[in-house]
Amino acid sequence: MPAYHSIFLQDQDVRIIGNIAILPLRTRTRGPAYTLPSLPPSTAAIDVDPDSESYDALDEVLSLFRANTFFRNFEIKGPADRLLIYGILFISECLGKIRIGMGSREAEKALTNTALEQFAIPGDASFPLNQAFEAPRDRQDAEMLRQYLSQVRQELAARLLQRVYSGGNTPSKWWLSFTKRKFMGKSL
């Protein structure tokens, strides 16, 4: 059975830096991404319909994380798949920071720190997937990519917390069961 790919592969007129798509996001976090409209009040942030105009790449990353985590191989079909891969690897890193007895406030601090800490981008020697990702053309593109990935990391951390702690102040054991799994055998 093949892995699940991004539905944003067919999007045209998307800016690409290196070979990562800079897709619009539904976010309040400052950054270079175009901002999508907010969700209607009747829609839960966990259950966004893929046909909605507010559905973004991060909703897709969160919904495909569990299924794609089981795959050791992933055929990259375009720039949106690279963002999907990066998001899945970041979620794996975040889940590794959450412990079973950790309260939601502690987890929020840990994931916020993880999202804001210094990280490698494609082209850096410490980036784990340099063979599948191209480096940005110049310094300006590299800074733009770093800002975009920082925005993605912050928003993913916030949305992941909503899902992991949807039942109250204790983390979902179901989500934490994925902490030891490594997508493609890699980690950020």
mmCIF file of C-alpha atoms in Angstrom:
data_model
loop_
_atom_site.group_PDB
_atom_site.id
_atom_site.type_symbol
_atom_site.label_atom_id
_atom_site.label_comp_id
_atom_site.label_asym_id
_atom_site.label_seq_id
_atom_site.Cartn_x
_atom_site.Cartn_y
_atom_site.Cartn_z
ATOM 1 C CA MET A 1 0.000 0.000 0.000
ATOM 2 C CA PRO A 2 1.469 3.382 -0.953
ATOM 3 C CA ALA A 3 1.822 6.305 1.445
ATOM 4 C CA TYR A 4 -0.640 9.184 1.379
ATOM 5 C CA HIS A 5 0.452 12.246 -0.610
ATOM 6 C CA SER A 6 -0.491 15.891 -0.309
ATOM 7 C CA ILE A 7 -3.668 17.144 -1.964
ATOM 8 C CA PHE A 8 -1.828 20.429 -2.537
ATOM 9 C CA LEU A 9 0.395 18.895 -5.234
ATOM 10 C CA GLN A 10 -1.905 20.158 -7.983
ATOM 11 C CA ASP A 11 -1.948 23.767 -6.674
ATOM 12 C CA GLN A 12 -0.570 26.163 -9.267
ATOM 13 C CA ASP A 13 1.072 29.554 -8.655
ATOM 14 C CA VAL A 14 2.643 28.445 -5.380
ATOM 15 C CA ARG A 15 5.971 29.996 -4.471
ATOM 16 C CA ILE A 16 8.735 27.418 -4.146
ATOM 17 C CA ILE A 17 11.983 27.940 -2.254
ATOM 18 C CA GLY A 18 14.565 25.245 -2.834
ATOM 19 C CA ASN A 19 11.984 22.615 -3.653
ATOM 20 C CA ILE A 20 9.568 23.201 -0.731
ATOM 21 C CA ALA A 21 6.178 24.751 -1.449
ATOM 22 C CA ILE A 22 5.354 27.926 0.482
ATOM 23 C CA LEU A 23 1.659 27.177 0.955
ATOM 24 C CA PRO A 24 -0.936 29.448 2.596
ATOM 25 C CA LEU A 25 -1.715 28.735 6.252
ATOM 26 C CA ARG A 26 -4.611 29.367 8.619
ATOM 27 C CA THR A 27 -2.571 30.980 11.357
ATOM 28 C CA ARG A 28 -2.193 33.937 13.679
ATOM 29 C CA THR A 29 1.566 33.416 13.894
ATOM 30 C CA ARG A 30 3.556 36.076 12.078
ATOM 31 C CA GLY A 31 5.515 34.960 9.064
ATOM 32 C CA PRO A 32 5.751 35.027 5.273
ATOM 33 C CA ALA A 33 2.841 32.652 4.561
ATOM 34 C CA TYR A 34 -0.340 33.996 3.020
ATOM 35 C CA THR A 35 -3.084 33.740 5.664
ATOM 36 C CA LEU A 36 -6.211 31.722 4.926
ATOM 37 C CA PRO A 37 -9.615 32.721 6.366
ATOM 38 C CA SER A 38 -10.446 31.617 9.894
ATOM 39 C CA LEU A 39 -12.709 28.666 10.536
ATOM 40 C CA PRO A 40 -16.430 29.343 10.876
ATOM 41 C CA PRO A 41 -17.531 29.356 14.545
ATOM 42 C CA SER A 42 -19.489 26.121 14.080
ATOM 43 C CA THR A 43 -16.424 24.175 12.861
ATOM 44 C CA ALA A 44 -14.062 22.516 15.332
ATOM 45 C CA ALA A 45 -10.360 23.037 14.615
ATOM 46 C CA ILE A 46 -9.873 19.265 14.795
ATOM 47 C CA ASP A 47 -12.511 18.461 12.143
ATOM 48 C CA VAL A 48 -11.760 20.733 9.184
ATOM 49 C CA ASP A 49 -13.273 19.524 5.919
ATOM 50 C CA PRO A 50 -10.623 19.179 3.157
ATOM 51 C CA ASP A 51 -12.987 20.986 0.771
ATOM 52 C CA SER A 52 -13.169 24.024 3.067
ATOM 53 C CA GLU A 53 -11.366 27.192 2.017
ATOM 54 C CA SER A 54 -9.771 27.217 5.481
ATOM 55 C CA TYR A 55 -8.198 23.737 5.093
ATOM 56 C CA ASP A 56 -4.444 24.141 4.921
ATOM 57 C CA ALA A 57 -1.304 22.027 4.650
ATOM 58 C CA LEU A 58 -0.985 21.775 8.437
ATOM 59 C CA ASP A 59 -4.454 20.261 8.766
ATOM 60 C CA GLU A 60 -3.315 17.737 6.193
ATOM 61 C CA VAL A 61 -0.060 17.010 8.043
ATOM 62 C CA LEU A 62 -1.978 16.326 11.255
ATOM 63 C CA SER A 63 -4.561 14.130 9.550
ATOM 64 C CA LEU A 64 -2.002 12.081 7.575
ATOM 65 C CA PHE A 65 0.595 11.822 10.348
ATOM 66 C CA ARG A 66 -0.690 8.597 11.891
ATOM 67 C CA ALA A 67 -1.115 6.766 8.583
ATOM 68 C CA ASN A 68 2.155 7.914 7.012
ATOM 69 C CA THR A 69 4.242 7.265 10.125
ATOM 70 C CA PHE A 70 4.144 3.549 9.381
ATOM 71 C CA PHE A 71 5.947 3.959 6.042
ATOM 72 C CA ARG A 72 9.703 3.682 5.762
ATOM 73 C CA ASN A 73 9.672 4.756 2.109
ATOM 74 C CA PHE A 74 7.900 7.752 0.643
ATOM 75 C CA GLU A 75 7.916 8.667 -3.034
ATOM 76 C CA ILE A 76 8.068 12.449 -3.266
ATOM 77 C CA LYS A 77 5.752 13.656 -6.016
ATOM 78 C CA GLY A 78 6.220 17.408 -5.629
ATOM 79 C CA PRO A 79 7.044 20.403 -3.414
ATOM 80 C CA ALA A 80 3.909 20.004 -1.268
ATOM 81 C CA ASP A 81 5.019 16.470 -0.338
ATOM 82 C CA ARG A 82 8.258 17.910 1.024
ATOM 83 C CA LEU A 83 6.307 20.191 3.342
ATOM 84 C CA LEU A 84 4.233 17.161 4.391
ATOM 85 C CA ILE A 85 7.427 15.223 5.190
ATOM 86 C CA TYR A 86 8.865 18.119 7.199
ATOM 87 C CA GLY A 87 5.601 18.488 9.137
ATOM 88 C CA ILE A 88 5.415 14.787 9.963
ATOM 89 C CA LEU A 89 9.022 14.766 11.181
ATOM 90 C CA PHE A 90 8.355 17.836 13.329
ATOM 91 C CA ILE A 91 5.245 16.252 14.880
ATOM 92 C CA SER A 92 7.324 13.171 15.732
ATOM 93 C CA GLU A 93 9.848 15.413 17.453
ATOM 94 C CA CYS A 94 7.076 17.190 19.392
ATOM 95 C CA LEU A 95 5.452 13.951 20.533
ATOM 96 C CA GLY A 96 8.835 12.859 21.858
ATOM 97 C CA LYS A 97 8.833 15.900 24.177
ATOM 98 C CA ILE A 98 5.448 15.059 25.734
ATOM 99 C CA ARG A 99 5.547 12.600 28.617
ATOM 100 C CA ILE A 100 2.657 10.474 29.934
ATOM 101 C CA GLY A 101 2.083 12.408 33.186
ATOM 102 C CA MET A 102 2.771 15.830 31.705
ATOM 103 C CA GLY A 103 0.057 18.466 32.120
ATOM 104 C CA SER A 104 -1.102 20.643 29.246
ATOM 105 C CA ARG A 105 0.757 23.749 30.532
ATOM 106 C CA GLU A 106 4.065 21.883 30.780
ATOM 107 C CA ALA A 107 3.546 20.397 27.315
ATOM 108 C CA GLU A 108 2.688 23.821 25.907
ATOM 109 C CA LYS A 109 5.967 25.224 27.254
ATOM 110 C CA ALA A 110 7.967 22.261 25.939
ATOM 111 C CA LEU A 111 6.430 22.400 22.448
ATOM 112 C CA THR A 112 6.690 26.182 22.222
ATOM 113 C CA ASN A 113 10.390 25.945 23.098
ATOM 114 C CA THR A 114 10.831 23.160 20.537
ATOM 115 C CA ALA A 115 9.117 25.230 17.844
ATOM 116 C CA LEU A 116 11.205 28.331 18.596
ATOM 117 C CA GLU A 117 14.609 26.696 19.018
ATOM 118 C CA GLN A 118 17.273 26.980 16.340
ATOM 119 C CA PHE A 119 16.746 24.426 13.566
ATOM 120 C CA ALA A 120 18.455 23.332 10.360
ATOM 121 C CA ILE A 121 16.983 24.049 6.940
ATOM 122 C CA PRO A 122 17.680 22.248 3.662
ATOM 123 C CA GLY A 123 21.253 22.886 2.627
ATOM 124 C CA ASP A 124 22.587 23.004 6.200
ATOM 125 C CA ALA A 125 24.987 20.187 7.026
ATOM 126 C CA SER A 126 22.838 19.000 9.947
ATOM 127 C CA PHE A 127 19.564 18.794 7.978
ATOM 128 C CA PRO A 128 18.614 15.065 7.887
ATOM 129 C CA LEU A 129 17.050 14.958 4.405
ATOM 130 C CA ASN A 130 19.463 16.948 2.265
ATOM 131 C CA GLN A 131 19.377 14.197 -0.386
ATOM 132 C CA ALA A 132 15.638 14.857 -0.989
ATOM 133 C CA PHE A 133 15.534 18.631 -0.414
ATOM 134 C CA GLU A 134 17.317 21.339 -2.397
ATOM 135 C CA ALA A 135 19.081 24.191 -0.692
ATOM 136 C CA PRO A 136 17.679 27.712 -1.213
ATOM 137 C CA ARG A 137 19.291 29.672 -4.063
ATOM 138 C CA ASP A 138 20.601 32.576 -2.027
ATOM 139 C CA ARG A 139 20.736 34.038 1.449
ATOM 140 C CA GLN A 140 17.433 35.920 1.054
ATOM 141 C CA ASP A 141 15.586 32.723 0.046
ATOM 142 C CA ALA A 142 17.236 30.870 2.939
ATOM 143 C CA GLU A 143 15.985 33.477 5.418
ATOM 144 C CA MET A 144 12.482 33.389 3.907
ATOM 145 C CA LEU A 145 12.427 29.565 4.150
ATOM 146 C CA ARG A 146 13.634 29.704 7.763
ATOM 147 C CA GLN A 147 10.846 32.175 8.637
ATOM 148 C CA TYR A 148 8.224 30.053 6.871
ATOM 149 C CA LEU A 149 9.347 26.823 8.554
ATOM 150 C CA SER A 150 9.399 28.631 11.906
ATOM 151 C CA GLN A 151 5.810 29.733 11.276
ATOM 152 C CA VAL A 152 4.888 26.150 10.331
ATOM 153 C CA ARG A 153 6.568 24.772 13.468
ATOM 154 C CA GLN A 154 4.797 27.201 15.808
ATOM 155 C CA GLU A 155 1.367 26.597 14.284
ATOM 156 C CA LEU A 156 1.845 22.806 14.168
ATOM 157 C CA ALA A 157 2.877 22.765 17.836
ATOM 158 C CA ALA A 158 -0.256 24.712 18.818
ATOM 159 C CA ARG A 159 -2.595 22.507 16.770
ATOM 160 C CA LEU A 160 -0.942 19.314 17.983
ATOM 161 C CA LEU A 161 -1.524 20.387 21.595
ATOM 162 C CA GLN A 162 -5.235 20.811 20.841
ATOM 163 C CA ARG A 163 -5.399 17.235 19.610
ATOM 164 C CA VAL A 164 -3.183 15.574 22.220
ATOM 165 C CA TYR A 165 -4.951 17.335 25.099
ATOM 166 C CA SER A 166 -8.493 17.314 23.675
ATOM 167 C CA GLY A 167 -9.726 15.181 26.580
ATOM 168 C CA GLY A 168 -8.509 17.446 29.390
ATOM 169 C CA ASN A 169 -5.241 17.925 31.245
ATOM 170 C CA THR A 170 -3.719 14.521 30.466
ATOM 171 C CA PRO A 171 -2.241 13.599 27.089
ATOM 172 C CA SER A 172 -3.979 11.140 24.817
ATOM 173 C CA LYS A 173 -2.319 7.738 25.104
ATOM 174 C CA TRP A 174 -3.386 7.119 21.538
ATOM 175 C CA TRP A 175 -1.286 10.031 20.251
ATOM 176 C CA LEU A 176 1.628 9.183 22.535
ATOM 177 C CA SER A 177 1.735 5.662 21.138
ATOM 178 C CA PHE A 178 3.409 7.195 18.069
ATOM 179 C CA THR A 179 6.389 8.639 19.975
ATOM 180 C CA LYS A 180 8.715 5.757 19.156
ATOM 181 C CA ARG A 181 7.799 5.557 15.458
ATOM 182 C CA LYS A 182 10.110 7.263 12.984
ATOM 183 C CA PHE A 183 8.751 8.268 9.602
ATOM 184 C CA MET A 184 11.196 7.099 6.929
ATOM 185 C CA GLY A 185 13.561 6.157 9.755
ATOM 186 C CA LYS A 186 14.477 9.859 10.156
ATOM 187 C CA SER A 187 14.145 12.574 12.767
ATOM 188 C CA LEU A 188 14.787 16.317 12.724
#
